[in-house]
Structure formats: C-alpha cells, structure tokens
mmCIF file of C-alpha atoms in Angstrom:
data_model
loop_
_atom_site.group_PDB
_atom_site.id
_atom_site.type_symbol
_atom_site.label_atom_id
_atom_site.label_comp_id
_atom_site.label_asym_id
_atom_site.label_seq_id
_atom_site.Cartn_x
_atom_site.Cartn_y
_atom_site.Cartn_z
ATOM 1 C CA UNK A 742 9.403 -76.279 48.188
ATOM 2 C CA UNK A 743 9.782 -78.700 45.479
ATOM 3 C CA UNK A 744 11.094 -78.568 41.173
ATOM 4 C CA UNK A 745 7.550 -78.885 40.835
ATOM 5 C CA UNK A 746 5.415 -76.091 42.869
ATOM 6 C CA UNK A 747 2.239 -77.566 44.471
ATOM 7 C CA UNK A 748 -0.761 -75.348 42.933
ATOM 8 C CA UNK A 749 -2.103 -73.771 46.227
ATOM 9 C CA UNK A 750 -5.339 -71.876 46.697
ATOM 10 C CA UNK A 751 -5.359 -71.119 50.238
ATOM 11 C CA UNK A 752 -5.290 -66.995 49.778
ATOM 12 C CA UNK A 753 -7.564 -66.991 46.667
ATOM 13 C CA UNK A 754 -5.623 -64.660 45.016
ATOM 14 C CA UNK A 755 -3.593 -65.853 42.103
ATOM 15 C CA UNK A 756 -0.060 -64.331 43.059
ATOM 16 C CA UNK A 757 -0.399 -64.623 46.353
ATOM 17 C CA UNK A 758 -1.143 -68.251 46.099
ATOM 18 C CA UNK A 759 1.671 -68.515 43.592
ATOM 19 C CA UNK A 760 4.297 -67.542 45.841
ATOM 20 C CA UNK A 761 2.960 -69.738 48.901
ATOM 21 C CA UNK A 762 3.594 -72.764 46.602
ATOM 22 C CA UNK A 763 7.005 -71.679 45.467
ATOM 23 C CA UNK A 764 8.146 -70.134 49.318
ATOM 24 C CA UNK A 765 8.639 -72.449 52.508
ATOM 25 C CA UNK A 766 8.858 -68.989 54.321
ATOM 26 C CA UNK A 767 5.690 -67.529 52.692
ATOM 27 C CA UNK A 768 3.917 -70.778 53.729
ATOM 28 C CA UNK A 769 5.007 -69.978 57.555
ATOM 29 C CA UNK A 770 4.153 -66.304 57.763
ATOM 30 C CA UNK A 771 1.038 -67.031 56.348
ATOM 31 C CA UNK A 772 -0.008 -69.765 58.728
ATOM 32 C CA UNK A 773 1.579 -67.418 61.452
ATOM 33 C CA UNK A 774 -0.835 -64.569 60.464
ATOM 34 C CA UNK A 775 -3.819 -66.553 60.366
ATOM 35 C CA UNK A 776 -5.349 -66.060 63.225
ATOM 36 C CA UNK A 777 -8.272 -63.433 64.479
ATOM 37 C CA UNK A 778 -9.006 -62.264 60.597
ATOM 38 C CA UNK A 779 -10.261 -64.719 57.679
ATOM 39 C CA UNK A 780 -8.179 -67.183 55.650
ATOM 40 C CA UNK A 781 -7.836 -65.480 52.843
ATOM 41 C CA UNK A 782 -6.866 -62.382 54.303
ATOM 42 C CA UNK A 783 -3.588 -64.134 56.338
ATOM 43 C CA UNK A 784 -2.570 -65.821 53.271
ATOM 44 C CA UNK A 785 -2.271 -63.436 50.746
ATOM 45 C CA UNK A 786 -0.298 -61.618 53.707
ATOM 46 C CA UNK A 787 2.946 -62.623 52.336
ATOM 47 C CA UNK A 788 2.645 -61.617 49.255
ATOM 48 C CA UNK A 789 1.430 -57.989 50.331
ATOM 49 C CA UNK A 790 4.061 -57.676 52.353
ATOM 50 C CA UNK A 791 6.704 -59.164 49.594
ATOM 51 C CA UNK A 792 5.332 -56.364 47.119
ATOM 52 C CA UNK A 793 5.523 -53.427 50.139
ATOM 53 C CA UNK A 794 9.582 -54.502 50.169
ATOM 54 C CA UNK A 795 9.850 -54.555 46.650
ATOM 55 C CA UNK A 796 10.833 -58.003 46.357
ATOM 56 C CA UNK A 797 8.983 -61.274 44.469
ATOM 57 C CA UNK A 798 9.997 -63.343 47.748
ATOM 58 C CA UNK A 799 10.354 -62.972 52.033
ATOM 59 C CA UNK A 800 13.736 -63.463 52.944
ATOM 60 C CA UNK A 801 14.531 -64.314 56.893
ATOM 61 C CA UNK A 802 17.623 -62.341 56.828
ATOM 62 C CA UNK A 803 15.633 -59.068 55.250
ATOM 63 C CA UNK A 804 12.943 -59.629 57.488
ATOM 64 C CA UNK A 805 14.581 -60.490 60.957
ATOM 65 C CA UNK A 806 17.546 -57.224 60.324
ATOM 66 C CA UNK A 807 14.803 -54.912 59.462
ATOM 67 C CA UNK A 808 13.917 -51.725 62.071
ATOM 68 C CA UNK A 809 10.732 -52.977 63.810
ATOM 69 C CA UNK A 810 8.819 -49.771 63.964
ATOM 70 C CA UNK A 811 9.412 -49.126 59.715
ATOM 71 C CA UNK A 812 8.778 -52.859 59.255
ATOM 72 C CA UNK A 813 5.286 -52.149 61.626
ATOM 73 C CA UNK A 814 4.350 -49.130 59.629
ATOM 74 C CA UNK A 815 4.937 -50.903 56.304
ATOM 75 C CA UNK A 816 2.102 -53.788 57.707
ATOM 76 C CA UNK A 817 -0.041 -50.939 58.892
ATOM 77 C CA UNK A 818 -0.105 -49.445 55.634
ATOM 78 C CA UNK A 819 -3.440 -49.664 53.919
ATOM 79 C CA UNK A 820 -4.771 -52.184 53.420
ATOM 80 C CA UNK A 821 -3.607 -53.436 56.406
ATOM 81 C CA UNK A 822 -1.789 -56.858 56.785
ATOM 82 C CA UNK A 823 -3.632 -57.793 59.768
ATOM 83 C CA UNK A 824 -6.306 -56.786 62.067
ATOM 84 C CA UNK A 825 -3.151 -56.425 64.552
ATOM 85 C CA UNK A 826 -0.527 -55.275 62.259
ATOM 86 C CA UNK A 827 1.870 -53.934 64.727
ATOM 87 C CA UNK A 828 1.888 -57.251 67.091
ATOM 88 C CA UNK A 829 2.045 -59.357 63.765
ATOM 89 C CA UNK A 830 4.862 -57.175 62.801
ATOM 90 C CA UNK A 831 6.629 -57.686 65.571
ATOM 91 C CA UNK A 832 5.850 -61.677 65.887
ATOM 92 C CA UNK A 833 6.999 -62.080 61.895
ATOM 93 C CA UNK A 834 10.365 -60.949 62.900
ATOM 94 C CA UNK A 835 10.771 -63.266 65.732
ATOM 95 C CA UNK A 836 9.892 -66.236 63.655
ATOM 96 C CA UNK A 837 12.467 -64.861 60.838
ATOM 97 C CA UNK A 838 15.113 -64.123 63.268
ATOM 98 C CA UNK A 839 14.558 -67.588 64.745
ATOM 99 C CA UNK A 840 15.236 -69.327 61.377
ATOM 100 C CA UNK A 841 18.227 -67.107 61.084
ATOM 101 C CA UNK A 842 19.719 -68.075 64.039
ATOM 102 C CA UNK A 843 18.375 -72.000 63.894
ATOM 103 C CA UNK A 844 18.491 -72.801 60.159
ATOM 104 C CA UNK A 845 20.789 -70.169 58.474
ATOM 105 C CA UNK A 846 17.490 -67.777 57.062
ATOM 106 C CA UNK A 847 16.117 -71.344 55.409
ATOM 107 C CA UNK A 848 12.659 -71.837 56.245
ATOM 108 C CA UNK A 849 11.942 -74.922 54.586
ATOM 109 C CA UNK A 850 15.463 -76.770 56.358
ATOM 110 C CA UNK A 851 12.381 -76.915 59.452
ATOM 111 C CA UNK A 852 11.158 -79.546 57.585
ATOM 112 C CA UNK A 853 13.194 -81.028 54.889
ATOM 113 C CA UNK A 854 15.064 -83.567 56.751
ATOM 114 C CA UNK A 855 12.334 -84.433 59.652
ATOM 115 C CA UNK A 856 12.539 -88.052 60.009
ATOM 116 C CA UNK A 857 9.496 -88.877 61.245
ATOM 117 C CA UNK A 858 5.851 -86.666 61.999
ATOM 118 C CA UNK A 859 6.718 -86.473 65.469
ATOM 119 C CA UNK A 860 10.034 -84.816 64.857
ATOM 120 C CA UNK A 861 8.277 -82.473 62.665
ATOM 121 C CA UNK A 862 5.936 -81.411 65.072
ATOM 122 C CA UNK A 863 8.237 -80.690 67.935
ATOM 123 C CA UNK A 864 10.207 -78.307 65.406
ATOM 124 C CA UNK A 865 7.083 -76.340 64.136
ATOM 125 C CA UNK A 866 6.441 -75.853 67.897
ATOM 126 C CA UNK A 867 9.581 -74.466 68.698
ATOM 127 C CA UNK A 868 8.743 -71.669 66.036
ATOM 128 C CA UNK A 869 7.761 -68.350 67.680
ATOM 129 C CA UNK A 870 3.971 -68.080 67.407
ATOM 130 C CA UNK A 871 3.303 -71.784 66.774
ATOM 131 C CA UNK A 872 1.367 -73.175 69.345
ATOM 132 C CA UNK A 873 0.614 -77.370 68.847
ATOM 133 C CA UNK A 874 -2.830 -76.737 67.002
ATOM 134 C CA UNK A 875 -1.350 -74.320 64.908
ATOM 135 C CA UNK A 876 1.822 -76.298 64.212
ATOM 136 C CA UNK A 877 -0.675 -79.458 63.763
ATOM 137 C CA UNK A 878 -2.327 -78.065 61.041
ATOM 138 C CA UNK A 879 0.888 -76.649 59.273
ATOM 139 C CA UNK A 880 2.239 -80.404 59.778
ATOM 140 C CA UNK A 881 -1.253 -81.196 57.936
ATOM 141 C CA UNK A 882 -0.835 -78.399 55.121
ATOM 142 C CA UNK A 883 2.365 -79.852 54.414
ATOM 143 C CA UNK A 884 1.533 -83.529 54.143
ATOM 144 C CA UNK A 885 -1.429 -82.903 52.105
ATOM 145 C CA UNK A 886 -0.679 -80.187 49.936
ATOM 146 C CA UNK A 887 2.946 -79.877 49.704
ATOM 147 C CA UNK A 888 3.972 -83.789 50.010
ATOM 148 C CA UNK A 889 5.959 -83.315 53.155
ATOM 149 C CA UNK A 890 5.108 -86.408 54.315
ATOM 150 C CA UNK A 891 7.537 -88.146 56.881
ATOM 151 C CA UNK A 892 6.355 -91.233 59.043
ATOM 152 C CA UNK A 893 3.679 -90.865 60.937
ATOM 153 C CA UNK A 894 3.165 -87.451 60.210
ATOM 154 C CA UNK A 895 -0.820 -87.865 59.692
ATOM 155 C CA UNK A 896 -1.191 -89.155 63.790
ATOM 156 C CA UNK A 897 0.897 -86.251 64.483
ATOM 157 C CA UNK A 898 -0.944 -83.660 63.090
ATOM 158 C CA UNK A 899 -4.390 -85.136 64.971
ATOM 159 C CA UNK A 900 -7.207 -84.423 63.429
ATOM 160 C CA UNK A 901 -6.110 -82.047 61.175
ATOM 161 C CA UNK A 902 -3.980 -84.832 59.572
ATOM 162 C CA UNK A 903 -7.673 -86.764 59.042
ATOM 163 C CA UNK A 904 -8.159 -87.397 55.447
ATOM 164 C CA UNK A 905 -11.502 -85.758 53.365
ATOM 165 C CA UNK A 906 -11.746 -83.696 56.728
ATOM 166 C CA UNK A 907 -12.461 -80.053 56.081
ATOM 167 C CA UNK A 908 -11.309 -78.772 59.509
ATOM 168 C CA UNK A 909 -8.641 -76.455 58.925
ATOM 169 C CA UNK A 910 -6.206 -74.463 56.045
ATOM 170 C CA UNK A 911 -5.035 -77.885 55.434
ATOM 171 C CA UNK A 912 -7.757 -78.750 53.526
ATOM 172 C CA UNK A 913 -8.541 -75.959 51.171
ATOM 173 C CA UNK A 914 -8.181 -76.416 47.556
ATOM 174 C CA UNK A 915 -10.872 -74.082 46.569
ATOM 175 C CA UNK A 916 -13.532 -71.400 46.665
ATOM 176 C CA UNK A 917 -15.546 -75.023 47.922
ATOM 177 C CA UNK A 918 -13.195 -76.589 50.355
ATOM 178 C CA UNK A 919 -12.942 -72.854 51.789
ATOM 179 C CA UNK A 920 -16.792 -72.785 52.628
ATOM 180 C CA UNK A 921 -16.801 -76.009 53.928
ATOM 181 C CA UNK A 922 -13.482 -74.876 56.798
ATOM 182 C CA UNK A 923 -15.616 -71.889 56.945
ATOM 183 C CA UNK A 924 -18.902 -73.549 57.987
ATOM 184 C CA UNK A 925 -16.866 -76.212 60.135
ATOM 185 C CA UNK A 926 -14.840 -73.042 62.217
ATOM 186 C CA UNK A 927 -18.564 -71.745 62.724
ATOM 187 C CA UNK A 928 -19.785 -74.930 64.211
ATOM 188 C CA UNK A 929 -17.029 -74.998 66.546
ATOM 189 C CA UNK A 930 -17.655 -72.071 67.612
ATOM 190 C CA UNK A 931 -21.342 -72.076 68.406
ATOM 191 C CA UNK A 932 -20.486 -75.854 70.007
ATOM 192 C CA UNK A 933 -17.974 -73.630 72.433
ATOM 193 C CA UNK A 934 -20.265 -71.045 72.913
ATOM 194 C CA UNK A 935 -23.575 -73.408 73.783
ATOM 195 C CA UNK A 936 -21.588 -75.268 76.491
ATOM 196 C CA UNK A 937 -19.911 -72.369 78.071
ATOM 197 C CA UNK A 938 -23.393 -71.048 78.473
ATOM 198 C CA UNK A 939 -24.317 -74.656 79.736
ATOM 199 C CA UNK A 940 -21.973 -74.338 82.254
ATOM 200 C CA UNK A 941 -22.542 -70.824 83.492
ATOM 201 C CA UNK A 942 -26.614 -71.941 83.574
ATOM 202 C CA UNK A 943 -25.487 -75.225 86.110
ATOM 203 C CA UNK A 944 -23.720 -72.727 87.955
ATOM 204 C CA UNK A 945 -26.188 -70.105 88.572
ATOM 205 C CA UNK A 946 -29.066 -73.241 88.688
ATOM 206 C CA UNK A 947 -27.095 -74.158 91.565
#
C-alpha cells in the first residue's frame, strides 16, 4: 500500500489484519466478501484463503488462472470463507481476472494514480462485484485508513466519506468503532423494516 503499512483492525484478527494493511488486493477481496455474513468474518477472508494456497499474499494472476471448482472447494473448506462460498468463489476470480486484464494483476494501480475522488469512484465501480455503495465505502476505507486521498474523494464517497461517522468498514479501528458500525447497520435496518411495514399498512388501510 505504502513503505509504511497502515495498522488495520477491520478483521480483528492479528494476521489477517496484518496482511490487509500490507495487500491492495487483500483490501479488495475483503470488501468484496463482505456482504450477507459479519465484518470480521469477510475480512479475515483473505488471509484464510492466502494460508489454504500456501502463500503469505493473494496474487491476481494465481487467483484469476486457478480451476474454479478446486478454487470453490478450497473456500468451502471448513471453516468456510463465506456463507456463499461457491458464488464468492466464483465472484473473487472475476475481480482478479479483471485486474489481470485491466491493470497487469496490480490491485492497488486501481487507485494509485486516481486524480481526483470522482475518478476513483468510477474505477472501483467498474470492479466486478462493486456496486456504488460498496465502492463508496472502499473509496472511504482508503481515504481514512490507508491515506488514499485524491481531490474530492470525501464528497465522492457520500456519507461514508463523513468524518467521526461510524457508518460503515471505513470507520473501524477497533473492538469499539466495530460496535458502534454494528449498532448503526442495526438501526438501518429496523428504519427499513418499520417503513416497509408502513407502507404495506397504507396499502391494506386503503
């Protein structure tokens, strides 16, 4: 990422955290994964996964060349990877293959000469499996914890980019910060879930 490795504490897990600090393309499959399981669990992904190939790093080229059912089986394993290893599997290898073919196996070349936040964003949407709230908050990640910060790159990550917010994998730096996400994600949720029932009551009220 940088000579000096940010000190990242987004899996919770010393190694694992150790190698998202020191590799771009652990950062990536790790945001990639989390989704549908906790935090922790999609972070120290990565580094599961680097251990199952016998290696103390991802590399694209590895990744994106390997046979997609043994790759599958090796994130099925136990403990699994993923709630959905086999889909994960399969969507790891598109992103890696992606960077192979758009920036030579080099995940971190997504973001190291992005001009401006803007720029950065419409690249980290182009990734397979990065949708814009996902690719907002790895914009955020970046800018907060791994000084990736080109112009403007707060107002393009939205609210995620917010500083002292605790919205998002951005903002963990700690068992504390983590609770805090935690309790936010569970907010949003029960806010989602009160006014789809809101609706549905107007509609039958009708």
């Amino acid at each position: 990422m940088s000579p000096q490795a940010p000190e990242i504490h987004l899996a919770q897990q010393p190694e694992a955290d150790a190698l998202l600090g020191r590799s771009p393309l652990a950062a990536l499959v790790g945001m990639l994964l989390d989704q549908q399981v906790p935090m922790e669990w999609a972070f120290s992904g990565p580094y599961t996964i680097a251990s199952r190939l016998g290696a103390d790093d991802l590399d694209a080229h590895e990744i994106a060349a390997r046979d997609p059912e043994e790759f599958a089986a090796l994130l099925s394993e136990k403990p699994a990877v993923h709630r959905y290893p086999g889909s994960m599997a399969h969507r790891i290898q598109q992103l890696c293959q992606f960077l192979v073919e758009e920036y030579g196996g080099d995940a971190e070349a997504v973001w190291a000469d992005a001009a401006t936040g803007k720029e950065l964003l419409a690249r980290l949407q182009a990734l397979p499996g990065f949708g814009k709230q996902k690719a907002q908050i790895f914009l955020a990640l970046l800018g907060k914890q791994y000084g990736v910060r080109p112009e403007g790159w707060r107002e393009a990550a939205g609210p995620y980019g917010e500083e002292n917010c605790h919205r998002s994998a951005a903002d963990i730096t700690g068992p504390e910060s983590l609770a805090k996400v935690r309790a936010h994600k569970q907010e949003m949720k029960a806010a989602a879930k009160a006014a789809k029932a809101a609706k549905e009551g107007g509609r039958t009220g009708n």
